[in-house]
Tab-separated table of C-alpha atoms in Angstrom:
chain	number	residue	atom	x	y	z
A	1	MET	CA	78.716	76.986	-49.373
A	2	SER	CA	80.558	73.921	-50.694
A	3	ASP	CA	79.099	70.505	-50.432
A	4	ALA	CA	82.375	69.145	-48.893
A	5	PRO	CA	83.753	70.949	-45.833
A	6	ALA	CA	87.277	72.275	-46.015
A	7	ILE	CA	88.641	72.079	-42.492
A	8	HIS	CA	92.061	73.692	-41.784
A	9	PRO	CA	93.736	74.718	-38.560
A	10	LEU	CA	93.500	78.392	-37.773
A	11	SER	CA	96.819	80.052	-38.251
A	12	ARG	CA	98.278	83.606	-38.338
A	13	GLU	CA	99.961	82.955	-41.740
A	14	ARG	CA	97.165	81.221	-43.586
A	15	HIS	CA	94.317	83.533	-42.209
A	16	LYS	CA	96.109	86.835	-41.969
A	17	GLY	CA	93.696	89.778	-42.777
A	18	ILE	CA	90.667	87.372	-42.776
A	19	GLY	CA	87.598	87.970	-40.730
A	20	TRP	CA	84.469	85.852	-40.057
A	21	ARG	CA	80.731	86.366	-39.976
A	22	ARG	CA	78.384	84.590	-37.656
A	23	PHE	CA	75.987	82.150	-39.242
A	24	GLY	CA	72.499	83.505	-40.045
A	25	ASP	CA	70.646	80.183	-40.284
A	26	TYR	CA	71.077	76.488	-39.699
A	27	ARG	CA	71.332	75.219	-43.215
A	28	PHE	CA	74.888	74.133	-42.451
A	29	ALA	CA	73.342	71.450	-39.978
A	30	ALA	CA	70.787	70.216	-42.448
A	31	SER	CA	72.626	67.002	-42.777
A	32	ALA	CA	73.233	66.293	-39.176
A	33	SER	CA	70.883	63.434	-38.065
A	34	PHE	CA	72.233	63.702	-34.479
A	35	ALA	CA	74.402	65.939	-32.309
A	36	PRO	CA	76.458	64.941	-29.305
A	37	LEU	CA	75.540	66.627	-25.989
A	38	ALA	CA	77.629	67.944	-23.042
A	39	ASP	CA	76.648	67.282	-19.532
A	40	ALA	CA	75.953	70.980	-18.746
A	41	GLU	CA	73.174	71.168	-21.446
A	42	LEU	CA	71.405	68.039	-20.445
A	43	ALA	CA	68.659	69.700	-18.455
A	44	LYS	CA	67.718	72.013	-21.383
A	45	ALA	CA	67.957	69.394	-24.077
A	46	VAL	CA	65.690	66.929	-22.466
A	47	LEU	CA	62.846	69.509	-22.408
A	48	HIS	CA	62.817	69.903	-26.277
A	49	LEU	CA	64.639	67.082	-28.051
A	50	PRO	CA	64.515	63.261	-28.378
A	51	LEU	CA	67.692	61.745	-26.972
A	52	GLY	CA	69.483	58.518	-27.365
A	53	PHE	CA	72.834	56.829	-27.479
A	54	VAL	CA	75.241	55.943	-30.476
A	55	GLU	CA	78.430	54.149	-30.342
A	56	GLN	CA	81.435	55.412	-32.361
A	57	ALA	CA	84.968	54.103	-32.316
A	58	GLY	CA	84.329	52.076	-29.353
A	59	ARG	CA	82.882	55.090	-27.351
A	60	TRP	CA	79.430	55.799	-26.298
A	61	GLN	CA	77.940	59.229	-26.900
A	62	PHE	CA	74.623	60.764	-25.641
A	63	VAL	CA	73.108	62.506	-28.530
A	64	ALA	CA	70.039	64.597	-29.561
A	65	LEU	CA	68.222	62.736	-32.306
A	66	LEU	CA	67.571	65.174	-35.108
A	67	GLY	CA	66.386	62.746	-37.732
A	68	LEU	CA	66.229	58.981	-38.351
A	69	LEU	CA	67.826	58.847	-41.839
A	70	PRO	CA	71.505	59.573	-42.403
A	71	GLY	CA	72.084	63.048	-43.715
A	72	ARG	CA	68.673	64.360	-42.664
A	73	ASN	CA	68.007	66.857	-39.964
A	74	LEU	CA	64.325	67.378	-39.508
A	75	PHE	CA	64.784	70.223	-37.028
A	76	VAL	CA	66.129	72.400	-39.895
A	77	ALA	CA	63.353	74.151	-41.879
A	78	PRO	CA	63.698	74.743	-45.619
A	79	ASP	CA	64.476	78.437	-44.870
A	80	GLY	CA	67.091	77.496	-42.378
A	81	ARG	CA	65.154	78.227	-39.221
A	82	TRP	CA	65.709	75.839	-36.244
A	83	LEU	CA	62.383	74.077	-35.354
A	84	ALA	CA	62.912	73.411	-31.626
A	85	GLY	CA	63.212	75.329	-28.352
A	86	TYR	CA	66.779	74.431	-27.881
A	87	VAL	CA	69.972	74.196	-30.092
A	88	PRO	CA	72.730	71.682	-29.067
A	89	ALA	CA	75.991	73.550	-28.035
A	90	HIS	CA	77.857	71.316	-30.617
A	91	LEU	CA	76.210	73.227	-33.485
A	92	ARG	CA	76.514	76.793	-32.131
A	93	SER	CA	80.263	77.326	-32.905
A	94	TYR	CA	80.093	77.006	-36.714
A	95	PRO	CA	82.195	77.547	-38.807
A	96	PHE	CA	84.750	76.543	-36.249
A	97	ARG	CA	85.617	72.985	-35.326
A	98	ILE	CA	87.976	71.077	-32.938
A	99	GLY	CA	90.675	69.084	-34.766
A	100	ARG	CA	93.449	66.853	-33.395
A	101	ALA	CA	97.208	67.170	-34.046
A	102	GLU	CA	98.584	64.259	-35.894
A	103	GLY	CA	99.774	61.558	-33.540
A	104	SER	CA	98.489	63.404	-30.520
A	105	GLU	CA	95.073	64.019	-28.619
A	106	ASP	CA	95.913	67.869	-28.460
A	107	ALA	CA	92.953	69.954	-29.438
A	108	VAL	CA	93.538	72.188	-32.583
A	109	PHE	CA	91.264	75.244	-33.381
A	110	CYS	CA	90.069	74.729	-36.851
A	111	VAL	CA	87.781	76.482	-39.275
A	112	ASP	CA	85.577	75.266	-42.199
A	113	GLU	CA	86.934	77.494	-45.131
A	114	SER	CA	84.029	76.249	-47.354
A	115	SER	CA	81.439	77.732	-45.024
A	116	GLY	CA	81.104	81.133	-46.848
A	117	LEU	CA	81.574	82.816	-43.572
A	118	LEU	CA	85.253	83.879	-43.901
A	119	VAL	CA	85.739	87.271	-45.531
A	120	GLN	CA	88.869	89.118	-46.695
A	121	ASN	CA	89.428	92.475	-44.852
A	122	GLY	CA	85.986	92.459	-43.158
A	123	GLY	CA	83.846	90.749	-40.571
A	124	GLU	CA	85.118	90.102	-37.123
A	125	ALA	CA	88.889	89.722	-36.989
A	126	LEU	CA	90.373	86.331	-36.177
A	127	PHE	CA	93.800	87.757	-35.146
A	128	ASP	CA	94.865	91.092	-33.700
A	129	GLY	CA	97.716	93.214	-34.750
A	130	GLU	CA	100.240	91.165	-32.617
A	131	GLY	CA	99.013	87.924	-34.146
A	132	GLN	CA	97.052	86.746	-31.229
A	133	LEU	CA	93.436	85.500	-31.282
A	134	THR	CA	91.012	88.230	-30.893
A	135	GLN	CA	88.724	88.344	-27.842
A	136	ALA	CA	85.793	87.194	-30.028
A	137	ALA	CA	87.773	84.295	-31.641
A	138	ALA	CA	89.265	83.243	-28.272
A	139	GLY	CA	85.770	83.259	-26.813
A	140	VAL	CA	84.564	80.782	-29.282
A	141	TRP	CA	87.532	78.604	-28.889
A	142	ASN	CA	87.098	78.591	-24.989
A	143	PHE	CA	83.409	77.788	-25.527
A	144	MET	CA	84.339	74.839	-27.791
A	145	LEU	CA	86.766	73.422	-25.354
A	146	GLU	CA	84.241	73.499	-22.526
A	147	VAL	CA	81.617	71.823	-24.749
A	148	ALA	CA	84.139	69.055	-25.665
A	149	LYS	CA	84.978	68.531	-21.986
A	150	GLY	CA	81.311	68.246	-21.213
A	151	GLU	CA	80.900	65.727	-24.106
A	152	ALA	CA	83.651	63.573	-22.727
A	153	ARG	CA	82.132	63.646	-19.172
A	154	LEU	CA	78.738	62.589	-20.619
A	155	SER	CA	80.501	59.912	-22.726
A	156	ALA	CA	82.088	58.471	-19.573
A	157	ALA	CA	78.607	58.320	-17.854
A	158	CYS	CA	77.321	56.460	-20.951
A	159	GLY	CA	80.074	54.010	-20.559
A	160	ARG	CA	79.031	53.348	-16.983
A	161	LEU	CA	75.472	52.723	-18.142
A	162	ALA	CA	76.632	50.296	-20.782
A	163	GLU	CA	78.802	48.402	-18.294
A	164	ALA	CA	75.669	48.096	-15.981
A	165	GLY	CA	73.876	46.487	-18.972
A	166	LEU	CA	71.365	49.314	-19.211
A	167	ILE	CA	71.803	50.270	-22.837
A	168	GLU	CA	70.064	48.349	-25.455
A	169	PRO	CA	69.566	48.503	-29.376
A	170	TRP	CA	66.411	50.781	-30.207
A	171	PRO	CA	64.223	48.816	-32.623
A	172	LEU	CA	63.029	51.367	-35.012
A	173	ALA	CA	61.475	50.943	-38.483
A	174	LEU	CA	60.521	53.515	-41.145
A	175	ARG	CA	57.822	52.737	-43.661
A	176	GLU	CA	58.612	53.952	-47.131
A	177	GLY	CA	55.703	53.277	-49.376
A	178	GLU	CA	55.114	49.500	-49.218
A	179	ALA	CA	58.604	48.811	-47.757
A	180	THR	CA	59.836	48.941	-44.176
A	181	LYS	CA	63.388	50.097	-43.486
A	182	GLN	CA	65.190	49.287	-40.307
A	183	VAL	CA	67.011	52.091	-38.515
A	184	ASP	CA	70.292	50.898	-37.119
A	185	GLY	CA	72.785	52.330	-34.739
A	186	LEU	CA	70.542	53.924	-32.215
A	187	PHE	CA	70.332	52.755	-28.619
A	188	ARG	CA	68.185	53.465	-25.570
A	189	ILE	CA	67.835	52.664	-21.915
A	190	ASN	CA	66.261	49.384	-20.949
A	191	GLU	CA	63.771	50.708	-18.423
A	192	GLY	CA	62.989	47.224	-16.931
A	193	LYS	CA	66.650	46.610	-16.191
A	194	LEU	CA	67.012	49.903	-14.678
A	195	ASN	CA	64.066	49.335	-12.240
A	196	GLU	CA	65.588	45.945	-11.353
A	197	LEU	CA	68.971	47.312	-10.188
A	198	GLY	CA	70.076	46.373	-6.796
A	199	ASP	CA	70.638	49.157	-4.220
A	200	GLU	CA	74.450	48.979	-4.514
A	201	ALA	CA	74.397	49.274	-8.269
A	202	PHE	CA	71.792	51.993	-8.315
A	203	THR	CA	73.797	54.097	-5.809
A	204	ALA	CA	76.946	53.631	-7.698
A	205	LEU	CA	75.321	54.961	-10.874
A	206	ARG	CA	73.962	57.887	-8.946
A	207	ARG	CA	77.247	58.815	-7.307
A	208	THR	CA	79.043	58.764	-10.677
A	209	GLY	CA	76.535	61.093	-12.323
A	210	ALA	CA	75.322	58.359	-14.835
A	211	LEU	CA	71.771	57.958	-13.375
A	212	PRO	CA	70.443	61.353	-14.553
A	213	VAL	CA	71.532	60.387	-18.003
A	214	ALA	CA	69.389	57.227	-17.962
A	215	TYR	CA	66.278	59.063	-16.709
A	216	ALA	CA	66.843	61.928	-19.239
A	217	GLN	CA	66.774	59.459	-22.102
A	218	LEU	CA	63.590	57.868	-20.901
A	219	PHE	CA	61.900	61.260	-20.304
A	220	SER	CA	62.850	62.564	-23.660
A	221	MET	CA	61.160	59.764	-25.498
A	222	GLY	CA	57.954	61.903	-25.190
A	223	HIS	CA	59.447	64.099	-27.833
A	224	PHE	CA	59.904	61.333	-30.221
A	225	GLU	CA	56.687	61.913	-32.061
A	226	LYS	CA	58.031	65.336	-33.099
A	227	LEU	CA	60.249	63.450	-35.582
A	228	GLY	CA	57.205	62.037	-37.453
A	229	GLU	CA	55.337	65.434	-37.280
A	230	LEU	CA	58.458	67.200	-38.703
A	231	SER	CA	58.969	64.484	-41.347
A	232	ASP	CA	55.280	65.218	-42.524
A	233	ALA	CA	55.911	68.900	-42.510
A	234	HIS	CA	58.958	68.594	-44.575
A	235	ALA	CA	57.168	66.361	-47.014
A	236	GLN	CA	54.314	68.850	-47.324
A	237	ALA	CA	56.724	71.719	-47.777
A	238	ALA	CA	58.524	69.821	-50.479
A	239	ALA	CA	55.197	68.877	-52.250
A	240	SER	CA	54.089	72.595	-52.069
A	241	ALA	CA	57.443	73.812	-53.537
A	242	GLN	CA	57.197	71.193	-56.256
A	243	ALA	CA	53.587	72.150	-57.224
A	244	ALA	CA	54.522	75.902	-57.125
A	245	HIS	CA	57.460	75.197	-59.362
A	246	ALA	CA	55.287	73.154	-61.823
A	247	ALA	CA	52.616	75.924	-61.813
A	248	ARG	CA	55.167	78.600	-62.583
A	249	ARG	CA	56.708	76.715	-65.420
A	250	GLU	CA	53.222	76.061	-66.819
A	251	SER	CA	52.438	79.752	-66.533
A	252	GLU	CA	55.709	80.714	-68.135
A	253	ALA	CA	54.956	78.290	-71.027
A	254	ARG	CA	51.604	79.994	-71.644
A	255	GLN	CA	52.794	83.470	-71.297
A	256	GLY	CA	56.293	83.187	-72.974
A	257	PRO	CA	59.646	84.324	-71.547
A	258	GLN	CA	59.477	86.897	-68.695
A	259	PHE	CA	61.767	88.668	-66.424
A	260	THR	CA	61.097	88.103	-62.734
A	261	LEU	CA	62.500	89.572	-59.430
A	262	GLY	CA	62.783	86.092	-57.720
A	263	ASN	CA	60.697	83.483	-56.036
A	264	ASN	CA	59.200	84.536	-52.637
A	265	LEU	CA	57.528	81.198	-51.802
A	266	ASP	CA	56.166	81.364	-48.358
A	267	ILE	CA	56.012	77.970	-46.636
A	268	ASP	CA	53.581	77.796	-43.722
A	269	TRP	CA	55.164	75.883	-40.777
A	270	SER	CA	52.320	76.788	-38.400
A	271	LYS	CA	51.149	73.316	-38.198
A	272	VAL	CA	54.359	71.975	-36.755
A	273	THR	CA	54.240	71.206	-33.033
A	274	LEU	CA	57.356	72.479	-31.264
């Protein structure tokens, strides 16, 4: 798979005779440090993932926190496995994406042509003989549209929490050797202000569906320690891989050139708490 995605609108002309294969692991999400959530998945996500708020282009999003550094998803193992009991819906439709028509907010069905999952004359067909989306492709598109609607509803709820003054910057710092690096751009619920809300304001948030979002964020903070545990597990896996590589090179240097059948390094993730 290419490092840079190549997102193109799905079309009968461009993708004639091309099929797609479903992804077999989550390496494609290894650089996603957060994933936006839809309202319908809130109850499941809160049981497995740390949650927070981000602000992008003037809009609030409620997200699953997958890492604390840009471009780093701690919930994807080196072999591509997902290391949690729930996968955000936003990640489940890969290699397909929702785009926007130029000068319009109309949704466009797009595909990442660099994903390695598009195949010529094979896989699941994208279009049928009449040039219409196949049932499988249409199912993915409908799923994506529903997820996008749910993300918009949750974004609106976040906006109401912000208007009520309940969202505050999340002061997080990461220690790197002797240095400490501040993590910017993450927000959380101010529990003290939430508890101080008057009856009228509290009831208004409950009626508009924003109150469950606030409590979900607070409840999910119990999962925050998972990020530290997973960070340590990744570091241990990297160190093991580096040591194995060094040992192999040293062995090859002693023994001279050899033909091998590949490297079957087995990384033990049994110590990771999920």
